[in-house]
Each structure stands twice: as structure tokens, then as C-alpha cells.
mmCIF file with all atom_site columns, C-alpha atoms in Angstrom:
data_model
loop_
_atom_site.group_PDB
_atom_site.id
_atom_site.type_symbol
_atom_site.label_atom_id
_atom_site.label_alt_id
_atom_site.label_comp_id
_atom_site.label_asym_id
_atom_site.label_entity_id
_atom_site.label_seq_id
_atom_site.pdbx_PDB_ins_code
_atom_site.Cartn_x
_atom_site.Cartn_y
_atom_site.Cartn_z
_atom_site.occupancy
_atom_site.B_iso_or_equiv
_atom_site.pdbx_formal_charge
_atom_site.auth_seq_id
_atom_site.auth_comp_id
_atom_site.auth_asym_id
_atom_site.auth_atom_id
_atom_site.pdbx_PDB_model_num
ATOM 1   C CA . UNK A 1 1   ? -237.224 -14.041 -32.703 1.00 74.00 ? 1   UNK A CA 1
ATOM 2   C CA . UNK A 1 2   ? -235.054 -17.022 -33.833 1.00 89.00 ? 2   UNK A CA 1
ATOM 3   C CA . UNK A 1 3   ? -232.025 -16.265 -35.338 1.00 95.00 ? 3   UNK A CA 1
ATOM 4   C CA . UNK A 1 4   ? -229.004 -18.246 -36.971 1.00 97.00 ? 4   UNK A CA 1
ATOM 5   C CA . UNK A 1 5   ? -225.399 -17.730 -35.252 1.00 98.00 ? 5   UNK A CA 1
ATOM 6   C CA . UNK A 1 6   ? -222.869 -17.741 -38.037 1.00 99.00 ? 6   UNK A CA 1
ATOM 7   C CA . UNK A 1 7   ? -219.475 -18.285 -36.518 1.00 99.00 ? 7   UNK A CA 1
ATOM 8   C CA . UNK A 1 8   ? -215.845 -19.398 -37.028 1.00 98.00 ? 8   UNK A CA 1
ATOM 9   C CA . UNK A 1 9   ? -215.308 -18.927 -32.739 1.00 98.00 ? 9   UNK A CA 1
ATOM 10  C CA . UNK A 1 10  ? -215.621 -22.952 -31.104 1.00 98.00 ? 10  UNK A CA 1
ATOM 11  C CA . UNK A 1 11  ? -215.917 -20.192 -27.733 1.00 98.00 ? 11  UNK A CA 1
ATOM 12  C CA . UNK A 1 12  ? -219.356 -19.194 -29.530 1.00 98.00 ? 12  UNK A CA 1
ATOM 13  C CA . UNK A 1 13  ? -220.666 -22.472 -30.626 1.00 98.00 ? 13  UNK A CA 1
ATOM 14  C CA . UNK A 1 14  ? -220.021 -23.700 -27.424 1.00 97.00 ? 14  UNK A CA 1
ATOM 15  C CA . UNK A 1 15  ? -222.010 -21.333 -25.664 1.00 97.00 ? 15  UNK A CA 1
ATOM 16  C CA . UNK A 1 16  ? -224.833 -20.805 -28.017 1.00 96.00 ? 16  UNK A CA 1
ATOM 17  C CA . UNK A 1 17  ? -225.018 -23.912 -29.590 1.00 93.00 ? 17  UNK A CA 1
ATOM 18  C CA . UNK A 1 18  ? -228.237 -25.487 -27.490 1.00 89.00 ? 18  UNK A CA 1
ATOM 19  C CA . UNK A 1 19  ? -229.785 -22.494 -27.108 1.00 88.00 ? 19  UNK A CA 1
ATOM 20  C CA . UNK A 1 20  ? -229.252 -20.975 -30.608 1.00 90.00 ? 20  UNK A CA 1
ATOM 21  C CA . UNK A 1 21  ? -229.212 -22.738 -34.308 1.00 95.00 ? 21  UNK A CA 1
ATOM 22  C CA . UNK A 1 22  ? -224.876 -22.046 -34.553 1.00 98.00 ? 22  UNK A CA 1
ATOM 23  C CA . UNK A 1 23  ? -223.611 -22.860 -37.960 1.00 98.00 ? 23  UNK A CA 1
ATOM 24  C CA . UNK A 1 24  ? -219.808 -23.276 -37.327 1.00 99.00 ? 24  UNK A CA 1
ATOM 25  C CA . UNK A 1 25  ? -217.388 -22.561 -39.894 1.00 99.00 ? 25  UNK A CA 1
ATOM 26  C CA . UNK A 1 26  ? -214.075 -24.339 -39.807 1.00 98.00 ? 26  UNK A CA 1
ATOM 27  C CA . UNK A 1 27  ? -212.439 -21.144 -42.010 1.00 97.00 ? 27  UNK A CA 1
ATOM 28  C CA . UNK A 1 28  ? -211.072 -18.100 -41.939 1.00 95.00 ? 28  UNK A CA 1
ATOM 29  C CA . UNK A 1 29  ? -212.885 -14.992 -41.288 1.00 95.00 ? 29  UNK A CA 1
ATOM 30  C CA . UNK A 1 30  ? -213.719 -14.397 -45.290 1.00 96.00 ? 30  UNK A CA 1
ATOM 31  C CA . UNK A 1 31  ? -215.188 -17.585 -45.178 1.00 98.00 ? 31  UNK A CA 1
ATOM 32  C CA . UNK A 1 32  ? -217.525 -16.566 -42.570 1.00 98.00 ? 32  UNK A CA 1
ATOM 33  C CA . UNK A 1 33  ? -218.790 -13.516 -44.747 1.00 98.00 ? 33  UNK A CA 1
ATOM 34  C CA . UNK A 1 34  ? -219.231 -15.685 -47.813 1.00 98.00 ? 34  UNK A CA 1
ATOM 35  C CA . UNK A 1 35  ? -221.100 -17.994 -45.730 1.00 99.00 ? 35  UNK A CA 1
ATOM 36  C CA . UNK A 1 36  ? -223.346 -15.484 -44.529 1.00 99.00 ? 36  UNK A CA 1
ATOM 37  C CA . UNK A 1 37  ? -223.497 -14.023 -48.306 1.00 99.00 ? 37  UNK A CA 1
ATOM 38  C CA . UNK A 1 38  ? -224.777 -17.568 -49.402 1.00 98.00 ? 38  UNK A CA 1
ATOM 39  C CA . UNK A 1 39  ? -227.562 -17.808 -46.893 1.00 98.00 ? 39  UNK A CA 1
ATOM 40  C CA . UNK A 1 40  ? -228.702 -14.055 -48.082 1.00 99.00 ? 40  UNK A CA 1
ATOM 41  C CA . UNK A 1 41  ? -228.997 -15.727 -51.137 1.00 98.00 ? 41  UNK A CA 1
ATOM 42  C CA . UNK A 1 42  ? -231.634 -18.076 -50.008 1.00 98.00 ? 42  UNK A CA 1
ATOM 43  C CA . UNK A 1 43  ? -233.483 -15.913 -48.297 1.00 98.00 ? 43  UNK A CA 1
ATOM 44  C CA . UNK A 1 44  ? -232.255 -14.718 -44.646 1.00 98.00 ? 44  UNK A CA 1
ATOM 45  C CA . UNK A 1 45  ? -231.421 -11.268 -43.502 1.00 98.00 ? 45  UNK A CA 1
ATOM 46  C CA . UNK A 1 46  ? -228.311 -9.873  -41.413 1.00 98.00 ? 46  UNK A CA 1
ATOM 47  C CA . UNK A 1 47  ? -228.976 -9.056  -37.970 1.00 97.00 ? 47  UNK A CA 1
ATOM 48  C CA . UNK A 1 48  ? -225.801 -7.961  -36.940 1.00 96.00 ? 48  UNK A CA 1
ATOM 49  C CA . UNK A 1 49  ? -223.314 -5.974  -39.065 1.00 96.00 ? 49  UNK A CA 1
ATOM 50  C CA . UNK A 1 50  ? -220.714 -8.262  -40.433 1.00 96.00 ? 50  UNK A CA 1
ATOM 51  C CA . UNK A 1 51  ? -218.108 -5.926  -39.381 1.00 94.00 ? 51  UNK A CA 1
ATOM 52  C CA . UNK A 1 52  ? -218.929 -5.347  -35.526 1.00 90.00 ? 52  UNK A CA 1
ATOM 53  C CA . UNK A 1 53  ? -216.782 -3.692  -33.324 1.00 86.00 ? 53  UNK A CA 1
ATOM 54  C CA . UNK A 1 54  ? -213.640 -1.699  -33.693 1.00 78.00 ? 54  UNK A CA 1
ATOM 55  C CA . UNK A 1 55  ? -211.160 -4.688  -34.547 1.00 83.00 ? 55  UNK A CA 1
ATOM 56  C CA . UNK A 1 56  ? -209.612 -4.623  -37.760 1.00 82.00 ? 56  UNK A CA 1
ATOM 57  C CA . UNK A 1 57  ? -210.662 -7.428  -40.209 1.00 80.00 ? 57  UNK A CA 1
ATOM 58  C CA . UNK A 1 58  ? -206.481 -8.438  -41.029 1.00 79.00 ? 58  UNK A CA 1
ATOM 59  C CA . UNK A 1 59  ? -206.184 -8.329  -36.786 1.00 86.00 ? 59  UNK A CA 1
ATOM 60  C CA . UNK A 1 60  ? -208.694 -11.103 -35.625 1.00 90.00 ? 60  UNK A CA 1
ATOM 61  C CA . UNK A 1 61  ? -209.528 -14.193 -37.305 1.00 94.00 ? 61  UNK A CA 1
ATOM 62  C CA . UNK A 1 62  ? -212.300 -14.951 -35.316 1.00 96.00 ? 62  UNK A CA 1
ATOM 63  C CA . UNK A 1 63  ? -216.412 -13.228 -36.885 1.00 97.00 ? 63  UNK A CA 1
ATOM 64  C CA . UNK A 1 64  ? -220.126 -13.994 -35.935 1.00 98.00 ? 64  UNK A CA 1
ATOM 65  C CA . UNK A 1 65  ? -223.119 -12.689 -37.127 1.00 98.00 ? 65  UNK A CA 1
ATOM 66  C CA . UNK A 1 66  ? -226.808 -13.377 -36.781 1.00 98.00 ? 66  UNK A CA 1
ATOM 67  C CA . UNK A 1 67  ? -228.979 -13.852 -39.425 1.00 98.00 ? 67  UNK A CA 1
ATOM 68  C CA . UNK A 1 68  ? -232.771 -14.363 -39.690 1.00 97.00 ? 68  UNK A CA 1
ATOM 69  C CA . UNK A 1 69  ? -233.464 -17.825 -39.235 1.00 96.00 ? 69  UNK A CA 1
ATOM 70  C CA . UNK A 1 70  ? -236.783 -17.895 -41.594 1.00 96.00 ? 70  UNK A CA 1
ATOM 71  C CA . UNK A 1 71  ? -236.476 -17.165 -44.932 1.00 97.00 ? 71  UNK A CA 1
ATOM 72  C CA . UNK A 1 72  ? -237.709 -14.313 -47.584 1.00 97.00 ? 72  UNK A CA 1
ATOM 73  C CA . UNK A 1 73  ? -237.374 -12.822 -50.259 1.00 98.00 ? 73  UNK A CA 1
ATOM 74  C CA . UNK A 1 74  ? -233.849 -11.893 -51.171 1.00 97.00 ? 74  UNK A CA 1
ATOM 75  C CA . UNK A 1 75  ? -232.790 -8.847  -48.738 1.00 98.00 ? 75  UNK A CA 1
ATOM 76  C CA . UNK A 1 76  ? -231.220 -6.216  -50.949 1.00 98.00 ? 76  UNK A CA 1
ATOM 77  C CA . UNK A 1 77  ? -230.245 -4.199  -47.820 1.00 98.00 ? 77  UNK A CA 1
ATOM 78  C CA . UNK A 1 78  ? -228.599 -7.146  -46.728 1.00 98.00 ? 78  UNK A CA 1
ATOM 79  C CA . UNK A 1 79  ? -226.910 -8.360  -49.712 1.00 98.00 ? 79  UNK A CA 1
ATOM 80  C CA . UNK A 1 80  ? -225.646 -4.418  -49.936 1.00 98.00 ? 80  UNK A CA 1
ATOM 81  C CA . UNK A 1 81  ? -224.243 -5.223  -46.438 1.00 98.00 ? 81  UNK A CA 1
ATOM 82  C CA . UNK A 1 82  ? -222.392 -8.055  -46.486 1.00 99.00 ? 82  UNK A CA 1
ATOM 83  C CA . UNK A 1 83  ? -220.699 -8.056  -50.156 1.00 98.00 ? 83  UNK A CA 1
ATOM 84  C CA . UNK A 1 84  ? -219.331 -4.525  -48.636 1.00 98.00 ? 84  UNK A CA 1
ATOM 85  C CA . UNK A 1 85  ? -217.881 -5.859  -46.125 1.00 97.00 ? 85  UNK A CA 1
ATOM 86  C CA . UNK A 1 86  ? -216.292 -8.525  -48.056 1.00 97.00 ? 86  UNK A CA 1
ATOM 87  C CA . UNK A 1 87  ? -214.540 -6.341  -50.373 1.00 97.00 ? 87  UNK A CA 1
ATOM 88  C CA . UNK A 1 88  ? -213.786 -4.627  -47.122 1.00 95.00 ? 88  UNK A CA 1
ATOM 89  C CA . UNK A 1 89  ? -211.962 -7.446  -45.184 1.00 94.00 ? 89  UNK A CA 1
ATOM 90  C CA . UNK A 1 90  ? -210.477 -8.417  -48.736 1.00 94.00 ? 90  UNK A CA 1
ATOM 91  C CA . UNK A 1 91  ? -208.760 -4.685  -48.967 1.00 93.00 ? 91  UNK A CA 1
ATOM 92  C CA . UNK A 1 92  ? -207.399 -4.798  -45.386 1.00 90.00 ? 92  UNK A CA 1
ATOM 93  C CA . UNK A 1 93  ? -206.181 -8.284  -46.210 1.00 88.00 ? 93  UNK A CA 1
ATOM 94  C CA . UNK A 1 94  ? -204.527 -6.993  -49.480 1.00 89.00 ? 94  UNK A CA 1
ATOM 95  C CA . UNK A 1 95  ? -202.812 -4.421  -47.438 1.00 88.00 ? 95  UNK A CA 1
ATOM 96  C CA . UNK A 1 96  ? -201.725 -6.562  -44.593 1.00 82.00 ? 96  UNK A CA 1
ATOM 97  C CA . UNK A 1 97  ? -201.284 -9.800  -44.296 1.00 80.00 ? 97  UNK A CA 1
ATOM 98  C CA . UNK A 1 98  ? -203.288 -11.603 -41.303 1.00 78.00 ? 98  UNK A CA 1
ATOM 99  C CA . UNK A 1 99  ? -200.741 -12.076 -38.036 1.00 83.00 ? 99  UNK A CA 1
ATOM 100 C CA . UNK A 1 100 ? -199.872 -15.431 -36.722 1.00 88.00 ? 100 UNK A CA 1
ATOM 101 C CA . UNK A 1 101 ? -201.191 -14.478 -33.208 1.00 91.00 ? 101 UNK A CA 1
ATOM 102 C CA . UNK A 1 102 ? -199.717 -16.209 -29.815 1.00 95.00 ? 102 UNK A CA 1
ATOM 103 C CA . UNK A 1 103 ? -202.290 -18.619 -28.519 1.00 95.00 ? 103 UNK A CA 1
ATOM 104 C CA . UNK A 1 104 ? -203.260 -16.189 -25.710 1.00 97.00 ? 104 UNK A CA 1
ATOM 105 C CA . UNK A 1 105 ? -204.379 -13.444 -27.894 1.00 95.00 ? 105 UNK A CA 1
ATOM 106 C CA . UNK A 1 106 ? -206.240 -15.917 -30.164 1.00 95.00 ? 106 UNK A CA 1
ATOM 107 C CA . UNK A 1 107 ? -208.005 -16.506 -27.136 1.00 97.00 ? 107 UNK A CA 1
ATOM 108 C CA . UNK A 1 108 ? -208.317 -12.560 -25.972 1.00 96.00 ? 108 UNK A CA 1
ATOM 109 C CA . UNK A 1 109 ? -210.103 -12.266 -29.786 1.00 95.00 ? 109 UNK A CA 1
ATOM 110 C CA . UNK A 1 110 ? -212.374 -15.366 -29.074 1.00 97.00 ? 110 UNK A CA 1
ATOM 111 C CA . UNK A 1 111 ? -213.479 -13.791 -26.057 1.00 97.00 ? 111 UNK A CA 1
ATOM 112 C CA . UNK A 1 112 ? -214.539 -9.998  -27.837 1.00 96.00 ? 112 UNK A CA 1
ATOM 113 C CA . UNK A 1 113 ? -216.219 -11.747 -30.576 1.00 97.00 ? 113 UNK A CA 1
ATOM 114 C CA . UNK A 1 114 ? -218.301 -13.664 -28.085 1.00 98.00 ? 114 UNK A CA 1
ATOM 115 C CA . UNK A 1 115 ? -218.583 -10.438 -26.116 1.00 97.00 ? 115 UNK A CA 1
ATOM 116 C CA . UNK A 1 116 ? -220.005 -8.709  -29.521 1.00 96.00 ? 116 UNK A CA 1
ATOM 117 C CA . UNK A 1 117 ? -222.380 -11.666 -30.518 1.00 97.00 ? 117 UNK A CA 1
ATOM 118 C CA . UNK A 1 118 ? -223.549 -11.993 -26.971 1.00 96.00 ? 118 UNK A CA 1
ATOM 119 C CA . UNK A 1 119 ? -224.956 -8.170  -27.141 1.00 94.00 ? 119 UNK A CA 1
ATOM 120 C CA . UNK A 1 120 ? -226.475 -8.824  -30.335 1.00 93.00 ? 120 UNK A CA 1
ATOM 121 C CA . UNK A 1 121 ? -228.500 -11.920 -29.212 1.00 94.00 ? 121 UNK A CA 1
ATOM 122 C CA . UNK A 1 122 ? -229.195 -10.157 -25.687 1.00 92.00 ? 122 UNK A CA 1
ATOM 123 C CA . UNK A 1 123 ? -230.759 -7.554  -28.255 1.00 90.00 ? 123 UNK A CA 1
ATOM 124 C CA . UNK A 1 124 ? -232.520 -9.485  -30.990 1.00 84.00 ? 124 UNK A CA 1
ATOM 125 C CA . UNK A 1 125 ? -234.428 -11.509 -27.586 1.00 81.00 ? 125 UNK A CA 1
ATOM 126 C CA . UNK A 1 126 ? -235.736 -7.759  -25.986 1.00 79.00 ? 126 UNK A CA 1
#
């Protein structure tokens, strides 16, 4: 199955990028989610769950998520998904204010979000 790697992470794109369509996001991790929201809106599906893992959304800057790379109708299931999560990250956010992490733990978050995509792809190609 092809899929599309949405992703703010350059340790993602740079791993995935020949061997997976990676759109990179130069933004925070909302911007990711809206991303992903806009391509629901023409027609692709979530693969992964916007909200992976057991990091907070106000803890690590760094999201990627698979979507179908063809295109449908409008997902419902999907749209469901992500604009929940949105208004998740954006009530963590409200309640705490993102950290300016050391360079060494931006790079400790890189490294789990890659961990998490990694499983999905390993997953979606089984």
C-alpha cells in the first residue's frame, strides 16, 4: 500500500523520503494536524492516529502520520479523528505553554517520533 508521510521531523524525511512520498512541514506540531486535516479534505484517509504514543502534545514539537496516498471520498472516520485531536493538542497547549527544549532532547523527541512512524510504515507494508 502507498502511503503519504506527513511530518514536521527533518530525522523522518530524511529517512523516508526516497522510499516514501514525505510531505515536510516547516511548522509546529498544530500545523502538522491541519495539514493532515486539509488532505482529508481532498480525499485521503489517516493511517496512523494523529496522536501516537504516550508523549504529551505541549511536550514534543515534533508529529508524523500516514495517510492514504490515493484519494476517496471524504473519510468521515477520519475527519472525526483528526479535528479531535486538534482541539486536543489546542487544549494541552492552552494549559501549558510548549517548552523551549535543550537541543539534545529535541533530538531524543526526533528520534521517538521516527521510532513511532517507523512501526506504522513497518505495519501498513505487512
Amino acid at each position: 500500500m502507498k502511503a503519504i508521510v506527513v511530518t514536521n521531523n527533518l530525522k523522518v524525511k530524511q529517512r523516508y523520503d526516497k522510499e516514501h512520498n514525505v510531505r515536510f512541514i516547516d511548522g509546529s506540531l498544530l500545523d502538522v494536524l491541519t495539514a493532515v486535516r486539509d488532505r482529508i479534505h481532498e480525499g485521503h484517509k489517516l493511517l496512523t492516529h494523529p496522536l501516537a504514543g504516550s508523549v504529551k502534545p505541549n511536550e514534543t514539537p515534533y508529529r508524523s502520520i500516514l495517510i492514504s496516498y490515493d484519494k476517496n471520498d471524504l473519510d468521515l472516520d477520519s475527519l472525526l479523528m483528526i479535528s479531535s485531536s486538534i482541539e486536543t493538542v489546542q487544549k494541552f497547549l492552552n494549559i501549558k505553554k510548549p517548552i523551549e527544549w535543550k537541543e539534545k532532547i529535541l533530538e531524543d523527541f526526533m528520534e521517538i517520533d521516527l521510532d513511532l512512524i517507523s512501526s506504522g510504515i513497518e505495519s501498513m507494508l505487512q
